[in-house]
Coordinates of C-alpha atoms in Angstrom, one line a residue:
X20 CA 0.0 0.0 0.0
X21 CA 1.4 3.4 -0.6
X22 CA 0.3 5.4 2.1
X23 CA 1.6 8.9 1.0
X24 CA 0.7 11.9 -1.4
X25 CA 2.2 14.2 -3.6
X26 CA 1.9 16.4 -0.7
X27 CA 4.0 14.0 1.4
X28 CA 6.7 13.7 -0.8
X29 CA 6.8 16.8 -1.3
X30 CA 7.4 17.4 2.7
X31 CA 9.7 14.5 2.6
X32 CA 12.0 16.7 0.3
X33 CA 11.8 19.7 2.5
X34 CA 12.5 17.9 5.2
X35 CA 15.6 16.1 4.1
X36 CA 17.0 19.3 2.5
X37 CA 16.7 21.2 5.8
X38 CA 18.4 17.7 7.8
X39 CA 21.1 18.0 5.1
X40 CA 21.9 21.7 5.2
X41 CA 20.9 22.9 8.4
X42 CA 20.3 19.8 11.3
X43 CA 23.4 17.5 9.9
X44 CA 26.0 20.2 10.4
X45 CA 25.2 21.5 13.5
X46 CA 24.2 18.1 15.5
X47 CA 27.7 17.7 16.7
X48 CA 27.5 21.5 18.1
X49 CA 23.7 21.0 19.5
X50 CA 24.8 17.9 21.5
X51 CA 28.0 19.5 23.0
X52 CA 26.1 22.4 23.6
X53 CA 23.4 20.6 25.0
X54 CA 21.3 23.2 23.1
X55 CA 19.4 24.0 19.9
X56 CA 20.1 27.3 18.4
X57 CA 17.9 29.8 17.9
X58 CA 17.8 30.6 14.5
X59 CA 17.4 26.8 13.8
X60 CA 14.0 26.5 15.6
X61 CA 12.9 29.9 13.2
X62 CA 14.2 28.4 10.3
X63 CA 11.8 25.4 11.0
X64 CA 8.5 27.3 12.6
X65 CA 8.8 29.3 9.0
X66 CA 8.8 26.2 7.1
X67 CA 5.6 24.8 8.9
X68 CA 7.3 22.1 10.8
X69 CA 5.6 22.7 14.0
X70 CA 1.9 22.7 12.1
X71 CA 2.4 20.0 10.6
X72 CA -0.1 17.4 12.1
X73 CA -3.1 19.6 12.4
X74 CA -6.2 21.0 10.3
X75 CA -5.5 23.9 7.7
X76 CA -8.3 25.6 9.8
X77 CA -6.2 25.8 13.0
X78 CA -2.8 27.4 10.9
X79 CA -1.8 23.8 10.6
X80 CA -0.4 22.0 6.5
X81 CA -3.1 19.5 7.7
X82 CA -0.7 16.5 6.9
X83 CA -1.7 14.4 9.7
X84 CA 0.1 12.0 11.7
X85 CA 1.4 10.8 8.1
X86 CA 2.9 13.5 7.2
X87 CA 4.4 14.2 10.4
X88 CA 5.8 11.0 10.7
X89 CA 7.5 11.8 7.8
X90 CA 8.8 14.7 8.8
X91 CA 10.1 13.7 12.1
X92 CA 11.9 10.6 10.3
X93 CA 13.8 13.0 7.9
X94 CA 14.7 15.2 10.9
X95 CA 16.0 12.9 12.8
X96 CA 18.8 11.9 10.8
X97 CA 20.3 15.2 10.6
X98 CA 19.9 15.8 14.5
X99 CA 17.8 14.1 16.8
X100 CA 17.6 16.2 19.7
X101 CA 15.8 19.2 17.0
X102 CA 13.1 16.2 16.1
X103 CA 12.3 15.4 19.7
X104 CA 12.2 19.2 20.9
X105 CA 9.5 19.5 17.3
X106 CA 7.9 16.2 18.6
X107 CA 7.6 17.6 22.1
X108 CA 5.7 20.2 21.0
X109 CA 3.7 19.0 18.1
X110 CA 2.5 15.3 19.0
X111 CA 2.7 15.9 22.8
X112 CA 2.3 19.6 24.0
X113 CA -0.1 21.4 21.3
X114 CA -1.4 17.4 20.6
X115 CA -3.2 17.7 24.1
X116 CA -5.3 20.8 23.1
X117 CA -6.3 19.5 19.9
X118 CA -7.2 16.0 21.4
X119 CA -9.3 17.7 24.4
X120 CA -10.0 21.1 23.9
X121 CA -13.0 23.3 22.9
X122 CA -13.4 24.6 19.1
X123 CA -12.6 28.2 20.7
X124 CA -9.5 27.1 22.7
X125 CA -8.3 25.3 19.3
X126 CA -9.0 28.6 17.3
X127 CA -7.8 30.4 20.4
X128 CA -4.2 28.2 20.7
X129 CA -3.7 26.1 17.9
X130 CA -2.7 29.1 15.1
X131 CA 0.4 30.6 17.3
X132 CA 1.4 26.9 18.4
X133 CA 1.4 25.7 14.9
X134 CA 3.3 28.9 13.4
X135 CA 5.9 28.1 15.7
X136 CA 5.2 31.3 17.7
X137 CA 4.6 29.6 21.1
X138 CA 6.1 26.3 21.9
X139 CA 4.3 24.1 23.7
X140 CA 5.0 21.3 26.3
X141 CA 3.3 17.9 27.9
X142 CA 3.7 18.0 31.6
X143 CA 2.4 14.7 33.1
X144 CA 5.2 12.7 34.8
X145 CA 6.4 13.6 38.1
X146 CA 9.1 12.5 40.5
X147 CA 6.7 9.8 42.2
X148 CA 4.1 9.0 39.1
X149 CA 5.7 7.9 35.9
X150 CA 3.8 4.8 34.3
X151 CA 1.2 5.1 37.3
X152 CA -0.6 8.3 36.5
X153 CA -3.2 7.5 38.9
X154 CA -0.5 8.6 41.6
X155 CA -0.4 12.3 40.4
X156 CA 0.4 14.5 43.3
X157 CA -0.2 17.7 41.7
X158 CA -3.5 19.3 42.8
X159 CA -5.9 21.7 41.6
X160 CA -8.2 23.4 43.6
X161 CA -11.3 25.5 42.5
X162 CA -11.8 28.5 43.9
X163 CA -14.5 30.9 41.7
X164 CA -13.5 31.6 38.5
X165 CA -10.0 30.4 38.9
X166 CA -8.3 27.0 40.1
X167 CA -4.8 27.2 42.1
X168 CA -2.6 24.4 41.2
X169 CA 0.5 23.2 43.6
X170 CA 2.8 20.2 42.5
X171 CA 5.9 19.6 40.6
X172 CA 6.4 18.0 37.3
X173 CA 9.6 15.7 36.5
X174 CA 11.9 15.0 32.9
X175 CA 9.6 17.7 30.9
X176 CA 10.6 17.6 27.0
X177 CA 10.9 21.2 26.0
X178 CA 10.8 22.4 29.9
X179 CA 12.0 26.3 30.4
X180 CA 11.9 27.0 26.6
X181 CA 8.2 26.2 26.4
X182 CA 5.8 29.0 26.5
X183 CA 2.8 27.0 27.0
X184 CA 2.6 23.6 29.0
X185 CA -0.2 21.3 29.4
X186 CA -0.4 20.4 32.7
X187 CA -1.8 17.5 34.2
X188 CA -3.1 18.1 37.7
X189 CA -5.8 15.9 40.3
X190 CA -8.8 17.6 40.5
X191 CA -10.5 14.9 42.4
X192 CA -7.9 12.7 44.2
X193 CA -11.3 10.6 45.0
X194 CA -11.6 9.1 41.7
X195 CA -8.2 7.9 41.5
X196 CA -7.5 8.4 37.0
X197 CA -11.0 9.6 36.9
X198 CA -10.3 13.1 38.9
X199 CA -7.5 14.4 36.5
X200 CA -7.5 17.4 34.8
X201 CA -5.5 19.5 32.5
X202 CA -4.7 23.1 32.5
X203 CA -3.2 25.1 29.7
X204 CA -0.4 27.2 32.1
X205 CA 1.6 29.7 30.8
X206 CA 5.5 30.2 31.5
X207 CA 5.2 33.6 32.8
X208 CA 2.1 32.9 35.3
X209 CA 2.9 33.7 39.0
X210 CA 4.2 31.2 40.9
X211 CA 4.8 29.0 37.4
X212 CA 8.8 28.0 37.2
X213 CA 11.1 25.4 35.7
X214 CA 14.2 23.5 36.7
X215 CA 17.9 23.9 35.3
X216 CA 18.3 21.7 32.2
X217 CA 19.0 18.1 33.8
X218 CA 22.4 16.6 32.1
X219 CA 21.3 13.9 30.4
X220 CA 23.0 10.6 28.4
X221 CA 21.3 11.3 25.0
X222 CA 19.5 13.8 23.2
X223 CA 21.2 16.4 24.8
X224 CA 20.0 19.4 22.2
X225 CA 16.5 18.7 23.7
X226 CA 15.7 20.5 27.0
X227 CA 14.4 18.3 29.9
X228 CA 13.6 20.0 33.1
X229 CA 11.3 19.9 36.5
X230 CA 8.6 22.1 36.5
X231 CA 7.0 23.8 39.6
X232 CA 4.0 25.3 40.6
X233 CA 3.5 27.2 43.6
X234 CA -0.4 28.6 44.3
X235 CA -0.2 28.8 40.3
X236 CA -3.6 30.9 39.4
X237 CA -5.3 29.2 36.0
X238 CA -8.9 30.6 34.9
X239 CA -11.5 28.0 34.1
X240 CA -11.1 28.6 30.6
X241 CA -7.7 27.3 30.3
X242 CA -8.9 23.8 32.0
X243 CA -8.4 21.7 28.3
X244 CA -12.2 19.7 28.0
X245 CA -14.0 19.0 31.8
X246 CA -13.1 17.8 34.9
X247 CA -12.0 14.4 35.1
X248 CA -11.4 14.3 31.5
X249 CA -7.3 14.7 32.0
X250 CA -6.1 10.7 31.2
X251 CA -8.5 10.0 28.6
X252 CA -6.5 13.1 26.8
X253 CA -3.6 11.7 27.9
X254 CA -3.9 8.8 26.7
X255 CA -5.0 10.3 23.4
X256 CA -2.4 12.6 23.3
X257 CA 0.1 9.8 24.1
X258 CA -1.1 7.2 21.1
X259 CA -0.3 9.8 18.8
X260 CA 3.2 10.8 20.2
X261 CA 4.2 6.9 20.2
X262 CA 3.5 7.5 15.9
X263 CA 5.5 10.0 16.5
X264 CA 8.3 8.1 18.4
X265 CA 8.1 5.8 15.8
X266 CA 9.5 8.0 13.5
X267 CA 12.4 9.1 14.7
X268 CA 13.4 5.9 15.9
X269 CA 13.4 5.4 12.0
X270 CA 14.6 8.0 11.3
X271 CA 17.7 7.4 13.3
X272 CA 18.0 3.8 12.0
X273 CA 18.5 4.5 8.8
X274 CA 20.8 7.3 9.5
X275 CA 23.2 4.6 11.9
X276 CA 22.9 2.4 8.9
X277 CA 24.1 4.6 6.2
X278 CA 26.6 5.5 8.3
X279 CA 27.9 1.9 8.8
X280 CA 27.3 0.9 4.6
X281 CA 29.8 3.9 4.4
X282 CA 32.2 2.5 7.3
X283 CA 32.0 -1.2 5.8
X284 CA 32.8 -0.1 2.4
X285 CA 35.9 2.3 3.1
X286 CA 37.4 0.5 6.1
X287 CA 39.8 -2.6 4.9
X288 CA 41.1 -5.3 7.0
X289 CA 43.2 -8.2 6.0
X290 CA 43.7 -6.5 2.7
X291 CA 40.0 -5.9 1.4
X292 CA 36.7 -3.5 2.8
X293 CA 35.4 -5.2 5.9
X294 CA 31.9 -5.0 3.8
X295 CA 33.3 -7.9 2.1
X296 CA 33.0 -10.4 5.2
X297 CA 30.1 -12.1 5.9
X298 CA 29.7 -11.3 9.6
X299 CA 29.5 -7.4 8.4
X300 CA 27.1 -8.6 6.0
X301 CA 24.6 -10.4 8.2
X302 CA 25.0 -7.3 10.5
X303 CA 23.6 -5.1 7.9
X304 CA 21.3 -7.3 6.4
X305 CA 19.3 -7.4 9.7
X306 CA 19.7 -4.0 10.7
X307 CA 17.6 -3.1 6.9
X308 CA 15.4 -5.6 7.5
X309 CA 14.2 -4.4 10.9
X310 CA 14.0 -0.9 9.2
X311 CA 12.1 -2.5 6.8
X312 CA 9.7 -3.3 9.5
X313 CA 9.7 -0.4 11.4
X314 CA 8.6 1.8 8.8
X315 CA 5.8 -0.9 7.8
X316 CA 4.1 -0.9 11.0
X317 CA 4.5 3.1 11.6
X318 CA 3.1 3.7 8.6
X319 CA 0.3 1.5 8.7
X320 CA -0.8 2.6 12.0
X321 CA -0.4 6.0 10.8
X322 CA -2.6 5.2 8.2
X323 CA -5.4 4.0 10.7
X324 CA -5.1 7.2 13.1
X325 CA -5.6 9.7 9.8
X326 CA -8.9 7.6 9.0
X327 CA -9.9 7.4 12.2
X328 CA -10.1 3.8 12.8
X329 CA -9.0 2.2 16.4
X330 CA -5.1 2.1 16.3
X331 CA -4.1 2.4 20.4
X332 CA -2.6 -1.1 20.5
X333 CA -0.9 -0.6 16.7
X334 CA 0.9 2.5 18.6
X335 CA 2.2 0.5 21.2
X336 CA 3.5 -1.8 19.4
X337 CA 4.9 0.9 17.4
X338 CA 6.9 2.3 20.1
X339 CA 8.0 -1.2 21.6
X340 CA 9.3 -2.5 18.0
X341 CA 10.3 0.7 16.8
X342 CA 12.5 1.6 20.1
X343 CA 13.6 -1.8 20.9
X344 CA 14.8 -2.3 16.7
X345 CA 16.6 1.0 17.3
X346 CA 18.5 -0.5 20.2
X347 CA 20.1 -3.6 18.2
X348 CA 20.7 -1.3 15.3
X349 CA 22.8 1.3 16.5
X350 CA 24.7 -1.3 18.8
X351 CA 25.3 -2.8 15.2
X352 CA 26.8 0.4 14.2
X353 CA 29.1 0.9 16.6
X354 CA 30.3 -2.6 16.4
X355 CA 30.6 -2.2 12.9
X356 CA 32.4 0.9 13.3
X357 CA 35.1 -0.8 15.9
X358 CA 37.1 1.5 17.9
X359 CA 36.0 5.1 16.3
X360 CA 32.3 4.1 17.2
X361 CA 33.3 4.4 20.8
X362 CA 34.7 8.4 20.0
X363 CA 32.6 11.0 20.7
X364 CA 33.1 12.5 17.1
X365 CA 31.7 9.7 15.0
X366 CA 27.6 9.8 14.5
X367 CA 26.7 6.5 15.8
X368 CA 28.0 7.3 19.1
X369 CA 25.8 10.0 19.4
X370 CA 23.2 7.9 18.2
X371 CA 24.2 5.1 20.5
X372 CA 23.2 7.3 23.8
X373 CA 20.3 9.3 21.7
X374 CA 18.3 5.9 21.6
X375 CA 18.0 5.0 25.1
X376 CA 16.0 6.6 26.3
X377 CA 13.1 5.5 23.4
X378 CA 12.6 2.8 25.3
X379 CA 12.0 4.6 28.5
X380 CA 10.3 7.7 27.1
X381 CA 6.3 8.2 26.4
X382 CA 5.7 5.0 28.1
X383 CA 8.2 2.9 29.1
X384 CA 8.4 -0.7 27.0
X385 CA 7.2 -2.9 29.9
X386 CA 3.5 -0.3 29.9
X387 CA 3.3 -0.9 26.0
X388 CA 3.2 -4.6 26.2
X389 CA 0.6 -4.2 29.3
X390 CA -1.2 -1.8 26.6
X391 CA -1.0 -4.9 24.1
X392 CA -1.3 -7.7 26.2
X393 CA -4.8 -6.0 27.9
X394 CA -6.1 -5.0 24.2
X395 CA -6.2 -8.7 23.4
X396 CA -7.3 -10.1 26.2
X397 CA -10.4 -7.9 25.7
X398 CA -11.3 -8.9 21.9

């Protein structure tokens, strides 16, 4: 089946032109820096990048999760911190308001979010509720026309350069899942602040901070749908971020194995290109074919979220295979690459600690295969 338009293709080139010229050259710089610069995050909000996903109506190229798959695999290989801080944002942060929020907080939001005006954030884990939301320990408390939220919020993709975070909070500690809410927060509301960047293993370029909120001051019209309605969103939100996961596990996949065709091929050893043995061989072989997978299941489960049909356990096992193929591809690479893999200045390296955490990330891998296991045992 071919699952993508002229349009598609067409982002697919616009993409990869932008990974070649702008993300490829920098990604060494961004992960020593442990930041993304500047004029590379307006160079992609005037390209559409961050819009990508969502209606034409809302300021969005209404692509779907499609064509933002797409996109996020062709970022990825030219620097994967820039796709997760877009991903962040897109299929996570600005994801939550257009899975759960009114028609006038979508016109309201959505335009400057999808310009790449405002970026957005997904503020759900904290320091004691990670896979078990039902232990949130955030809480906000009505009071008129306004509800006061107090907690703190842990490992935040795009935390302290976000301008607008959706923020998960108990409403009704009671009901357990059933009394969560979510709040649209600003960065400059009273009382609203975020961590220092923590130093992470991987995707360095991408900012990942604690959030905190002291007697924070929200109005009712920033609460995204009702009461209670906060982990169905999340949930929501979260099937279309593991797509998005997907993808940049692909993405970097088939950048670690370019990178190794290229190593194998110009590296000799006992007087001929180590691509000529077979154990290099086999090493590549399975490393395409499990690309070869990956981007058959993404694809077909993005296929099913842009035509609305069921697809919660397809993400899942999106993000299990997807994260987990990653893993025994770029450990290929390195081995492939001997010694220099090991050195900070050769790509898979990088790519190496920028794909652990995929399988930690928007639900760790033991929670997907709960997700699967308890979708079958329903049917």
């Amino acid at each position: 089946m071919n699952y993508f338009s002229e349009e598609h293709e067409m982002l697919r080139d616009l993409a990869r032109r932008f990974a070649d010229e702008v993300l490829r050259p920098i990604a060494v710089e961004v992960d020593k820096n442990c930041d993304i610069p500047q004029g590379v995050i307006k160079q992609a909000a005037e390209l559409g990048f961050f819009g990508v996903p969502f209606p034409e109506e809302y300021g969005g190229a209404g692509l779907g999760e499609t064509g933002y798959c797409v996109l996020l695999e062709e970022l990825t290989q030219g620097c994967f911190s820039t796709a997760a801080m877009i991903g962040g944002h897109a299929s996570l942060g600005a994801q939550a308001v257009y899975q759960g929020g009114s028609e006038e907080m979508k016109k309201r939001w959505l335009p400057e979010l999808c310009a790449g005006e405002k970026i957005a954030a997904f503020a759900l884990t904290e320091p004691q509720a990670g896979s078990d939301v039902a232990a949130l320990r955030t809480i906000a408390e009505k009071k008129g026309n306004h509800y006061i939220l107090n907690g703190q919020k842990s490992f935040i993709t795009n935390g302290g350069i976000a301008d607008v975070y959706t923020v998960f909070a108990m409403t009704d500690r009671k009901k357990g899942k059933r009394g969560i809410s979510v709040f649209i927060v600003e960065k400059d509301a009273p009382g609203f602040s975020a961590g220092k960047p923590e130093d992470k293993m991987g995707l360095r370029g991408s900012h990942t901070s604690d959030l905190f909120l002291e007697d924070v001051e929200i109005p009712v019209e920033n609460m995204i749908g009702e009461e209670g309605e906060g982990y169905s969103i999340a949930m929501k939100t979260l099937d279309n971020g593991r797509l998005s996961l997907g993808a940049q596990c692909l993405g970097a996949a088939r950048e670690a194995l370019s990178c190794s065709i290229k190593q194998a091929k110009m590296r000799e050893q006992f007087g001929r290109p180590i691509a000529k043995f077979q154990a290099i061989q086999w090493m590549l072989a399975d490393m395409a074919t499990d690309i070869y997978c990956m981007e058959s299941i993404l694809y077909n489960a993005a296929y099913l979220c842009d035509n609305g049909m069921p697809f919660r356990r397809q993400s899942a096992m999106v993000k299990l295979f997807c994260s987990e193929a990653l893993g025994r591809i770029v450990d290929k690479a390195v081995q492939i690459h001997g010694g220099m893999g090991y050195m900070r200045e050769c790509t898979v390296e990088r790519l190496y600690r920028d794909a652990r955490v995929t399988r930690i990330f928007e639900g760790t891998n033991e929670i997907q295969r709960i997700v699967i296991a308890n979708s079958l045992l329903r049917d």
